[in-house]
Amino acid sequence: MVRADGETRPVLDVRVVPALLVCLAAPAFFVLLTPWLGWLLLAAGLALAVAFERRDVAASGPSLTRDLSLIAIGMLIVSVIPLKAELDNAAMIRFTLALGGAVLVPYLVSRFVYRDHAIRFPWRGGGRWTRWQWAWLVAVLVLGWLLLPFYFITSGVYENWPVVDTPDLIARLFVGVGAVGIWDELFFICTCFALLRRHFVDATANVLQAVVFVSFLWELGYRAWGPALTIPFALLQAVIFLRTKSLAYVVTVHLLFDAVVFAVLVHAHNPGLLDGIFLVPAP
């Protein structure tokens, strides 16, 4: 497989082992809620990356150890807070600081400590949107409208989010859902996926970033059979980013999907309010 820069990489490489160990720290942190296991996996992955680089001292290209350390830093920062969805002032401040730090600190370390530009945020890198891109935005809304009410209500996972039955709480939910959606693309795509692509073919990097992405969403509340939705979504967002080269576009896709998530949560917690919009009635 040939990357955009013309460099050929094998689909499988022994260096995928330390990367996999680092990415498996995500389910340890966010699914199993076992921090010591996450720390152990991060340490093992980074130590193995160092060992590989010492063995291949003549190898050129970006440092796997450095790039994995940036992903590890981001995960460690996120792991210091509980990801249970809450809407009080303290919770929103915790989320802002932890999620913001998970994007900002790796970027600053990469830029000013490692002296490279491994992490970038190409807001409009792909130029004007094409017809298929506009069509996909419509499809996202339709698919969300069809799938999300059934998922949230029949599985009962809407209860993982707080009751929103006042204008203030509904407004807080709207801001929180949108902000986390934007952060997802900044961290999982522009940070994790971008760093992994420096060492592995796109498909391998995509699967690895999806492990981290889906694990985070699990603790956030997308449980039960949620991974049947979140795994394809995580993989597809990376593919769309590769094709469009536009952070603006993948963020727009995510925000449209999250707008439906927001509406479904309001619907689920307020029977009768939005029953005319969705096919699945509120519980």
mmCIF file of N, CA, C and O in Angstrom, residues 189-280:
data_model
loop_
_atom_site.group_PDB
_atom_site.id
_atom_site.type_symbol
_atom_site.label_atom_id
_atom_site.label_comp_id
_atom_site.label_asym_id
_atom_site.label_seq_id
_atom_site.Cartn_x
_atom_site.Cartn_y
_atom_site.Cartn_z
ATOM 1 N N ILE A 189 -9.160 12.000 15.496
ATOM 2 C CA ILE A 189 -8.778 12.050 14.088
ATOM 3 C C ILE A 189 -7.503 12.869 13.884
ATOM 4 O O ILE A 189 -6.519 12.378 13.338
ATOM 5 N N CYS A 190 -7.517 14.132 14.332
ATOM 6 C CA CYS A 190 -6.367 15.010 14.057
ATOM 7 C C CYS A 190 -5.159 14.710 14.938
ATOM 8 O O CYS A 190 -4.046 15.117 14.606
ATOM 9 N N THR A 191 -5.365 14.013 16.035
ATOM 10 C CA THR A 191 -4.235 13.662 16.907
ATOM 11 C C THR A 191 -3.900 12.174 16.779
ATOM 12 O O THR A 191 -2.886 11.804 16.209
ATOM 13 N N CYS A 192 -4.780 11.300 17.279
ATOM 14 C CA CYS A 192 -4.458 9.869 17.290
ATOM 15 C C CYS A 192 -4.271 9.312 15.881
ATOM 16 O O CYS A 192 -3.239 8.695 15.578
ATOM 17 N N PHE A 193 -5.256 9.496 15.020
ATOM 18 C CA PHE A 193 -5.186 8.938 13.671
ATOM 19 C C PHE A 193 -4.016 9.537 12.889
ATOM 20 O O PHE A 193 -3.273 8.826 12.217
ATOM 21 N N ALA A 194 -3.854 10.854 12.989
ATOM 22 C CA ALA A 194 -2.767 11.504 12.254
ATOM 23 C C ALA A 194 -1.401 10.989 12.705
ATOM 24 O O ALA A 194 -0.506 10.756 11.882
ATOM 25 N N LEU A 195 -1.207 10.796 13.997
ATOM 26 C CA LEU A 195 0.067 10.298 14.504
ATOM 27 C C LEU A 195 0.313 8.853 14.079
ATOM 28 O O LEU A 195 1.431 8.481 13.692
ATOM 29 N N LEU A 196 -0.716 8.040 14.133
ATOM 30 C CA LEU A 196 -0.563 6.634 13.759
ATOM 31 C C LEU A 196 -0.286 6.479 12.266
ATOM 32 O O LEU A 196 0.449 5.578 11.854
ATOM 33 N N ARG A 197 -0.840 7.360 11.441
ATOM 34 C CA ARG A 197 -0.617 7.297 9.993
ATOM 35 C C ARG A 197 0.836 7.556 9.622
ATOM 36 O O ARG A 197 1.265 7.199 8.523
ATOM 37 N N ARG A 198 1.580 8.179 10.503
ATOM 38 C CA ARG A 198 2.995 8.438 10.221
ATOM 39 C C ARG A 198 3.802 7.135 10.223
ATOM 40 O O ARG A 198 4.954 7.110 9.773
ATOM 41 N N HIS A 199 3.209 6.050 10.741
ATOM 42 C CA HIS A 199 3.948 4.797 10.898
ATOM 43 C C HIS A 199 3.278 3.592 10.251
ATOM 44 O O HIS A 199 3.947 2.592 9.988
ATOM 45 N N PHE A 200 1.962 3.672 10.039
ATOM 46 C CA PHE A 200 1.222 2.517 9.537
ATOM 47 C C PHE A 200 0.333 2.932 8.370
ATOM 48 O O PHE A 200 0.013 4.107 8.199
ATOM 49 N N VAL A 201 -0.055 1.934 7.587
ATOM 50 C CA VAL A 201 -0.986 2.214 6.496
ATOM 51 C C VAL A 201 -2.301 2.725 7.074
ATOM 52 O O VAL A 201 -2.609 2.523 8.254
ATOM 53 N N ASP A 202 -3.077 3.364 6.234
ATOM 54 C CA ASP A 202 -4.298 4.024 6.705
ATOM 55 C C ASP A 202 -5.257 3.067 7.406
ATOM 56 O O ASP A 202 -5.840 3.415 8.430
ATOM 57 N N ALA A 203 -5.417 1.865 6.855
ATOM 58 C CA ALA A 203 -6.360 0.912 7.442
ATOM 59 C C ALA A 203 -5.937 0.517 8.856
ATOM 60 O O ALA A 203 -6.759 0.442 9.772
ATOM 61 N N THR A 204 -4.647 0.253 9.040
ATOM 62 C CA THR A 204 -4.152 -0.113 10.369
ATOM 63 C C THR A 204 -4.299 1.039 11.342
ATOM 64 O O THR A 204 -4.778 0.858 12.477
ATOM 65 N N ALA A 205 -3.901 2.227 10.912
ATOM 66 C CA ALA A 205 -4.042 3.404 11.773
ATOM 67 C C ALA A 205 -5.498 3.654 12.130
ATOM 68 O O ALA A 205 -5.817 4.048 13.265
ATOM 69 N N ASN A 206 -6.388 3.414 11.183
ATOM 70 C CA ASN A 206 -7.812 3.652 11.422
ATOM 71 C C ASN A 206 -8.372 2.707 12.476
ATOM 72 O O ASN A 206 -9.099 3.113 13.385
ATOM 73 N N VAL A 207 -8.031 1.423 12.370
ATOM 74 C CA VAL A 207 -8.512 0.456 13.357
ATOM 75 C C VAL A 207 -7.987 0.804 14.753
ATOM 76 O O VAL A 207 -8.724 0.747 15.751
ATOM 77 N N LEU A 208 -6.723 1.210 14.833
ATOM 78 C CA LEU A 208 -6.141 1.552 16.126
ATOM 79 C C LEU A 208 -6.823 2.766 16.741
ATOM 80 O O LEU A 208 -7.153 2.770 17.939
ATOM 81 N N GLN A 209 -7.057 3.822 15.936
ATOM 82 C CA GLN A 209 -7.708 4.996 16.496
ATOM 83 C C GLN A 209 -9.146 4.689 16.892
ATOM 84 O O GLN A 209 -9.664 5.255 17.854
ATOM 85 N N ALA A 210 -9.802 3.776 16.165
ATOM 86 C CA ALA A 210 -11.180 3.422 16.495
ATOM 87 C C ALA A 210 -11.267 2.745 17.865
ATOM 88 O O ALA A 210 -12.261 2.903 18.578
ATOM 89 N N VAL A 211 -10.238 1.994 18.228
ATOM 90 C CA VAL A 211 -10.211 1.377 19.561
ATOM 91 C C VAL A 211 -10.292 2.452 20.645
ATOM 92 O O VAL A 211 -11.044 2.334 21.615
ATOM 93 N N VAL A 212 -9.537 3.516 20.458
ATOM 94 C CA VAL A 212 -9.533 4.610 21.435
ATOM 95 C C VAL A 212 -10.858 5.367 21.387
ATOM 96 O O VAL A 212 -11.466 5.666 22.425
ATOM 97 N N PHE A 213 -11.305 5.685 20.194
ATOM 98 C CA PHE A 213 -12.539 6.445 19.979
ATOM 99 C C PHE A 213 -13.737 5.750 20.632
ATOM 100 O O PHE A 213 -14.476 6.333 21.436
ATOM 101 N N VAL A 214 -13.942 4.478 20.307
ATOM 102 C CA VAL A 214 -15.110 3.741 20.779
ATOM 103 C C VAL A 214 -15.048 3.514 22.285
ATOM 104 O O VAL A 214 -16.083 3.538 22.972
ATOM 105 N N SER A 215 -13.858 3.322 22.831
ATOM 106 C CA SER A 215 -13.722 3.143 24.280
ATOM 107 C C SER A 215 -14.155 4.392 25.026
ATOM 108 O O SER A 215 -14.864 4.316 26.044
ATOM 109 N N PHE A 216 -13.742 5.559 24.527
ATOM 110 C CA PHE A 216 -14.162 6.822 25.138
ATOM 111 C C PHE A 216 -15.674 6.957 25.090
ATOM 112 O O PHE A 216 -16.313 7.323 26.093
ATOM 113 N N LEU A 217 -16.271 6.666 23.950
ATOM 114 C CA LEU A 217 -17.723 6.809 23.816
ATOM 115 C C LEU A 217 -18.458 5.833 24.728
ATOM 116 O O LEU A 217 -19.563 6.128 25.199
ATOM 117 N N TRP A 218 -17.855 4.675 24.993
ATOM 118 C CA TRP A 218 -18.490 3.705 25.889
ATOM 119 C C TRP A 218 -18.661 4.303 27.286
ATOM 120 O O TRP A 218 -19.758 4.269 27.849
ATOM 121 N N GLU A 219 -17.590 4.852 27.842
ATOM 122 C CA GLU A 219 -17.728 5.430 29.183
ATOM 123 C C GLU A 219 -18.647 6.642 29.163
ATOM 124 O O GLU A 219 -19.368 6.908 30.125
ATOM 125 N N LEU A 220 -18.649 7.373 28.079
ATOM 126 C CA LEU A 220 -19.507 8.551 27.969
ATOM 127 C C LEU A 220 -20.977 8.168 28.027
ATOM 128 O O LEU A 220 -21.807 8.980 28.440
ATOM 129 N N GLY A 221 -21.317 6.940 27.624
ATOM 130 C CA GLY A 221 -22.714 6.526 27.722
ATOM 131 C C GLY A 221 -23.230 5.681 26.580
ATOM 132 O O GLY A 221 -24.333 5.148 26.651
ATOM 133 N N TYR A 222 -22.440 5.503 25.514
ATOM 134 C CA TYR A 222 -22.890 4.731 24.359
ATOM 135 C C TYR A 222 -22.629 3.252 24.612
ATOM 136 O O TYR A 222 -21.721 2.652 24.025
ATOM 137 N N ARG A 223 -23.463 2.667 25.467
ATOM 138 C CA ARG A 223 -23.232 1.292 25.911
ATOM 139 C C ARG A 223 -24.255 0.350 25.285
ATOM 140 O O ARG A 223 -24.780 0.632 24.229
ATOM 141 N N ALA A 224 -24.524 -0.786 25.940
ATOM 142 C CA ALA A 224 -25.387 -1.821 25.380
ATOM 143 C C ALA A 224 -24.827 -2.224 24.011
ATOM 144 O O ALA A 224 -23.667 -2.605 23.921
ATOM 145 N N TRP A 225 -25.629 -2.118 22.954
ATOM 146 C CA TRP A 225 -25.113 -2.468 21.626
ATOM 147 C C TRP A 225 -24.626 -1.225 20.881
ATOM 148 O O TRP A 225 -24.483 -1.232 19.655
ATOM 149 N N GLY A 226 -24.275 -0.188 21.625
ATOM 150 C CA GLY A 226 -23.771 1.044 21.036
ATOM 151 C C GLY A 226 -22.571 0.874 20.116
ATOM 152 O O GLY A 226 -22.492 1.547 19.083
ATOM 153 N N PRO A 227 -21.596 -0.005 20.452
ATOM 154 C CA PRO A 227 -20.456 -0.173 19.545
ATOM 155 C C PRO A 227 -20.841 -0.565 18.124
ATOM 156 O O PRO A 227 -20.083 -0.314 17.194
ATOM 157 N N ALA A 228 -22.023 -1.180 17.933
ATOM 158 C CA ALA A 228 -22.463 -1.493 16.576
ATOM 159 C C ALA A 228 -22.680 -0.226 15.765
ATOM 160 O O ALA A 228 -22.641 -0.260 14.529
ATOM 161 N N LEU A 229 -22.904 0.894 16.442
ATOM 162 C CA LEU A 229 -23.021 2.188 15.779
ATOM 163 C C LEU A 229 -21.715 2.968 15.829
ATOM 164 O O LEU A 229 -21.315 3.588 14.845
ATOM 165 N N THR A 230 -21.059 2.951 16.984
ATOM 166 C CA THR A 230 -19.888 3.811 17.157
ATOM 167 C C THR A 230 -18.653 3.300 16.417
ATOM 168 O O THR A 230 -17.821 4.102 15.979
ATOM 169 N N ILE A 231 -18.514 1.986 16.271
ATOM 170 C CA ILE A 231 -17.356 1.473 15.529
ATOM 171 C C ILE A 231 -17.407 1.896 14.061
ATOM 172 O O ILE A 231 -16.430 2.466 13.551
ATOM 173 N N PRO A 232 -18.516 1.656 13.340
ATOM 174 C CA PRO A 232 -18.565 2.145 11.959
ATOM 175 C C PRO A 232 -18.410 3.657 11.863
ATOM 176 O O PRO A 232 -17.757 4.159 10.928
ATOM 177 N N PHE A 233 -18.977 4.383 12.813
ATOM 178 C CA PHE A 233 -18.875 5.843 12.781
ATOM 179 C C PHE A 233 -17.421 6.282 12.923
ATOM 180 O O PHE A 233 -16.934 7.143 12.169
ATOM 181 N N ALA A 234 -16.699 5.696 13.882
ATOM 182 C CA ALA A 234 -15.298 6.058 14.095
ATOM 183 C C ALA A 234 -14.456 5.753 12.869
ATOM 184 O O ALA A 234 -13.624 6.570 12.445
ATOM 185 N N LEU A 235 -14.653 4.582 12.271
ATOM 186 C CA LEU A 235 -13.881 4.207 11.090
ATOM 187 C C LEU A 235 -14.216 5.109 9.903
ATOM 188 O O LEU A 235 -13.326 5.544 9.163
ATOM 189 N N LEU A 236 -15.501 5.392 9.739
ATOM 190 C CA LEU A 236 -15.930 6.182 8.593
ATOM 191 C C LEU A 236 -15.459 7.629 8.692
ATOM 192 O O LEU A 236 -15.097 8.241 7.679
ATOM 193 N N GLN A 237 -15.443 8.184 9.888
ATOM 194 C CA GLN A 237 -14.972 9.560 10.037
ATOM 195 C C GLN A 237 -13.516 9.707 9.595
ATOM 196 O O GLN A 237 -13.137 10.699 8.959
ATOM 197 N N ALA A 238 -12.701 8.718 9.902
ATOM 198 C CA ALA A 238 -11.298 8.771 9.472
ATOM 199 C C ALA A 238 -11.192 8.669 7.955
ATOM 200 O O ALA A 238 -10.394 9.370 7.326
ATOM 201 N N VAL A 239 -12.004 7.795 7.363
ATOM 202 C CA VAL A 239 -11.985 7.659 5.903
ATOM 203 C C VAL A 239 -12.422 8.957 5.241
ATOM 204 O O VAL A 239 -11.826 9.415 4.256
ATOM 205 N N ILE A 240 -13.465 9.576 5.780
ATOM 206 C CA ILE A 240 -13.947 10.845 5.221
ATOM 207 C C ILE A 240 -12.878 11.925 5.361
ATOM 208 O O ILE A 240 -12.664 12.726 4.434
ATOM 209 N N PHE A 241 -12.188 11.931 6.479
ATOM 210 C CA PHE A 241 -11.124 12.920 6.676
ATOM 211 C C PHE A 241 -10.012 12.726 5.649
ATOM 212 O O PHE A 241 -9.484 13.690 5.092
ATOM 213 N N LEU A 242 -9.656 11.480 5.394
ATOM 214 C CA LEU A 242 -8.621 11.209 4.393
ATOM 215 C C LEU A 242 -9.052 11.701 3.017
ATOM 216 O O LEU A 242 -8.252 12.246 2.256
ATOM 217 N N ARG A 243 -10.315 11.509 2.698
ATOM 218 C CA ARG A 243 -10.791 11.864 1.363
ATOM 219 C C ARG A 243 -10.991 13.365 1.205
ATOM 220 O O ARG A 243 -10.691 13.924 0.145
ATOM 221 N N THR A 244 -11.483 14.016 2.252
ATOM 222 C CA THR A 244 -11.787 15.451 2.146
ATOM 223 C C THR A 244 -10.637 16.333 2.581
ATOM 224 O O THR A 244 -10.555 17.494 2.182
ATOM 225 N N LYS A 245 -9.763 15.806 3.468
ATOM 226 C CA LYS A 245 -8.675 16.590 4.061
ATOM 227 C C LYS A 245 -9.207 17.844 4.750
ATOM 228 O O LYS A 245 -8.532 18.863 4.825
ATOM 229 N N SER A 246 -10.414 17.743 5.273
ATOM 230 C CA SER A 246 -11.076 18.915 5.854
ATOM 231 C C SER A 246 -11.597 18.606 7.242
ATOM 232 O O SER A 246 -12.534 17.808 7.406
ATOM 233 N N LEU A 247 -11.003 19.232 8.240
ATOM 234 C CA LEU A 247 -11.517 19.115 9.595
ATOM 235 C C LEU A 247 -12.917 19.719 9.684
ATOM 236 O O LEU A 247 -13.781 19.204 10.402
ATOM 237 N N ALA A 248 -13.146 20.801 8.952
ATOM 238 C CA ALA A 248 -14.458 21.443 8.969
ATOM 239 C C ALA A 248 -15.552 20.468 8.549
ATOM 240 O O ALA A 248 -16.648 20.447 9.130
ATOM 241 N N TYR A 249 -15.252 19.642 7.549
ATOM 242 C CA TYR A 249 -16.285 18.730 7.061
ATOM 243 C C TYR A 249 -16.578 17.622 8.068
ATOM 244 O O TYR A 249 -17.752 17.335 8.354
ATOM 245 N N VAL A 250 -15.548 16.974 8.608
ATOM 246 C CA VAL A 250 -15.807 15.885 9.553
ATOM 247 C C VAL A 250 -16.464 16.413 10.828
ATOM 248 O O VAL A 250 -17.283 15.734 11.438
ATOM 249 N N VAL A 251 -16.126 17.640 11.223
ATOM 250 C CA VAL A 251 -16.797 18.248 12.374
ATOM 251 C C VAL A 251 -18.266 18.499 12.052
ATOM 252 O O VAL A 251 -19.152 18.265 12.886
ATOM 253 N N THR A 252 -18.547 18.959 10.838
ATOM 254 C CA THR A 252 -19.936 19.184 10.446
ATOM 255 C C THR A 252 -20.731 17.885 10.457
ATOM 256 O O THR A 252 -21.865 17.837 10.965
ATOM 257 N N VAL A 253 -20.145 16.824 9.918
ATOM 258 C CA VAL A 253 -20.803 15.512 9.962
ATOM 259 C C VAL A 253 -21.106 15.122 11.398
ATOM 260 O O VAL A 253 -22.219 14.701 11.738
ATOM 261 N N HIS A 254 -20.116 15.261 12.253
ATOM 262 C CA HIS A 254 -20.271 14.859 13.656
ATOM 263 C C HIS A 254 -21.326 15.709 14.352
ATOM 264 O O HIS A 254 -22.155 15.189 15.107
ATOM 265 N N LEU A 255 -21.320 17.007 14.096
ATOM 266 C CA LEU A 255 -22.285 17.880 14.760
ATOM 267 C C LEU A 255 -23.711 17.604 14.294
ATOM 268 O O LEU A 255 -24.661 17.698 15.091
ATOM 269 N N LEU A 256 -23.889 17.270 13.024
ATOM 270 C CA LEU A 256 -25.226 16.920 12.552
ATOM 271 C C LEU A 256 -25.711 15.642 13.224
ATOM 272 O O LEU A 256 -26.874 15.546 13.648
ATOM 273 N N PHE A 257 -24.829 14.653 13.331
ATOM 274 C CA PHE A 257 -25.190 13.411 14.013
ATOM 275 C C PHE A 257 -25.513 13.696 15.480
ATOM 276 O O PHE A 257 -26.504 13.188 16.025
ATOM 277 N N ASP A 258 -24.696 14.541 16.105
ATOM 278 C CA ASP A 258 -24.919 14.867 17.512
ATOM 279 C C ASP A 258 -26.163 15.719 17.711
ATOM 280 O O ASP A 258 -26.764 15.706 18.798
ATOM 281 N N ALA A 259 -26.559 16.482 16.705
ATOM 282 C CA ALA A 259 -27.809 17.238 16.812
ATOM 283 C C ALA A 259 -28.985 16.280 16.944
ATOM 284 O O ALA A 259 -29.939 16.536 17.708
ATOM 285 N N VAL A 260 -28.919 15.159 16.222
ATOM 286 C CA VAL A 260 -29.966 14.148 16.355
ATOM 287 C C VAL A 260 -29.876 13.478 17.726
ATOM 288 O O VAL A 260 -30.898 13.214 18.370
ATOM 289 N N VAL A 261 -28.644 13.195 18.185
ATOM 290 C CA VAL A 261 -28.461 12.639 19.534
ATOM 291 C C VAL A 261 -29.109 13.550 20.572
ATOM 292 O O VAL A 261 -29.862 13.091 21.451
ATOM 293 N N PHE A 262 -28.830 14.844 20.473
ATOM 294 C CA PHE A 262 -29.408 15.822 21.390
ATOM 295 C C PHE A 262 -30.936 15.776 21.360
ATOM 296 O O PHE A 262 -31.606 15.710 22.405
ATOM 297 N N ALA A 263 -31.509 15.790 20.168
ATOM 298 C CA ALA A 263 -32.963 15.783 20.044
ATOM 299 C C ALA A 263 -33.568 14.503 20.609
ATOM 300 O O ALA A 263 -34.623 14.530 21.267
ATOM 301 N N VAL A 264 -32.902 13.374 20.378
ATOM 302 C CA VAL A 264 -33.403 12.101 20.896
ATOM 303 C C VAL A 264 -33.368 12.081 22.420
ATOM 304 O O VAL A 264 -34.298 11.584 23.076
ATOM 305 N N LEU A 265 -32.302 12.606 23.016
ATOM 306 C CA LEU A 265 -32.217 12.641 24.478
ATOM 307 C C LEU A 265 -33.307 13.530 25.069
ATOM 308 O O LEU A 265 -33.916 13.194 26.092
ATOM 309 N N VAL A 266 -33.566 14.666 24.456
ATOM 310 C CA VAL A 266 -34.657 15.536 24.904
ATOM 311 C C VAL A 266 -35.983 14.801 24.761
ATOM 312 O O VAL A 266 -36.841 14.822 25.658
ATOM 313 N N HIS A 267 -36.160 14.134 23.641
ATOM 314 C CA HIS A 267 -37.372 13.352 23.379
ATOM 315 C C HIS A 267 -37.559 12.262 24.430
ATOM 316 O O HIS A 267 -38.660 12.086 24.983
ATOM 317 N N ALA A 268 -36.489 11.527 24.731
ATOM 318 C CA ALA A 268 -36.583 10.400 25.665
ATOM 319 C C ALA A 268 -36.907 10.852 27.075
ATOM 320 O O ALA A 268 -37.620 10.155 27.814
ATOM 321 N N HIS A 269 -36.411 12.015 27.460
ATOM 322 C CA HIS A 269 -36.624 12.492 28.827
ATOM 323 C C HIS A 269 -37.878 13.346 28.977
ATOM 324 O O HIS A 269 -38.221 13.735 30.106
ATOM 325 N N ASN A 270 -38.543 13.629 27.860
ATOM 326 C CA ASN A 270 -39.746 14.480 27.910
ATOM 327 C C ASN A 270 -40.843 13.873 27.052
ATOM 328 O O ASN A 270 -41.107 14.337 25.935
ATOM 329 N N PRO A 271 -41.503 12.808 27.545
ATOM 330 C CA PRO A 271 -42.548 12.147 26.756
ATOM 331 C C PRO A 271 -43.612 13.138 26.282
ATOM 332 O O PRO A 271 -44.086 13.981 27.061
ATOM 333 N N GLY A 272 -43.937 13.022 25.023
ATOM 334 C CA GLY A 272 -44.958 13.878 24.446
ATOM 335 C C GLY A 272 -44.437 15.126 23.780
ATOM 336 O O GLY A 272 -45.120 15.718 22.945
ATOM 337 N N LEU A 273 -43.207 15.535 24.117
ATOM 338 C CA LEU A 273 -42.680 16.790 23.582
ATOM 339 C C LEU A 273 -42.339 16.685 22.104
ATOM 340 O O LEU A 273 -42.673 17.575 21.314
ATOM 341 N N LEU A 274 -41.670 15.593 21.711
ATOM 342 C CA LEU A 274 -41.217 15.449 20.324
ATOM 343 C C LEU A 274 -41.743 14.151 19.687
ATOM 344 O O LEU A 274 -41.139 13.655 18.721
ATOM 345 N N ASP A 275 -42.835 13.631 20.205
ATOM 346 C CA ASP A 275 -43.345 12.351 19.690
ATOM 347 C C ASP A 275 -43.702 12.421 18.213
ATOM 348 O O ASP A 275 -43.679 11.394 17.525
ATOM 349 N N GLY A 276 -44.038 13.587 17.720
ATOM 350 C CA GLY A 276 -44.417 13.705 16.324
ATOM 351 C C GLY A 276 -43.250 13.684 15.369
ATOM 352 O O GLY A 276 -43.449 13.621 14.154
ATOM 353 N N ILE A 277 -42.043 13.762 15.898
ATOM 354 C CA ILE A 277 -40.857 13.823 15.039
ATOM 355 C C ILE A 277 -40.228 12.469 14.824
ATOM 356 O O ILE A 277 -39.785 12.145 13.714
ATOM 357 N N PHE A 278 -40.207 11.648 15.867
ATOM 358 C CA PHE A 278 -39.504 10.360 15.803
ATOM 359 C C PHE A 278 -40.465 9.182 15.697
ATOM 360 O O PHE A 278 -41.596 9.249 16.150
ATOM 361 N N LEU A 279 -39.955 8.113 15.094
ATOM 362 C CA LEU A 279 -40.776 6.913 14.904
ATOM 363 C C LEU A 279 -40.937 6.101 16.193
ATOM 364 O O LEU A 279 -41.901 5.359 16.343
ATOM 365 N N VAL A 280 -39.968 6.238 17.098
ATOM 366 C CA VAL A 280 -40.004 5.495 18.358
ATOM 367 C C VAL A 280 -40.525 6.420 19.451
ATOM 368 O O VAL A 280 -39.929 7.480 19.709
#
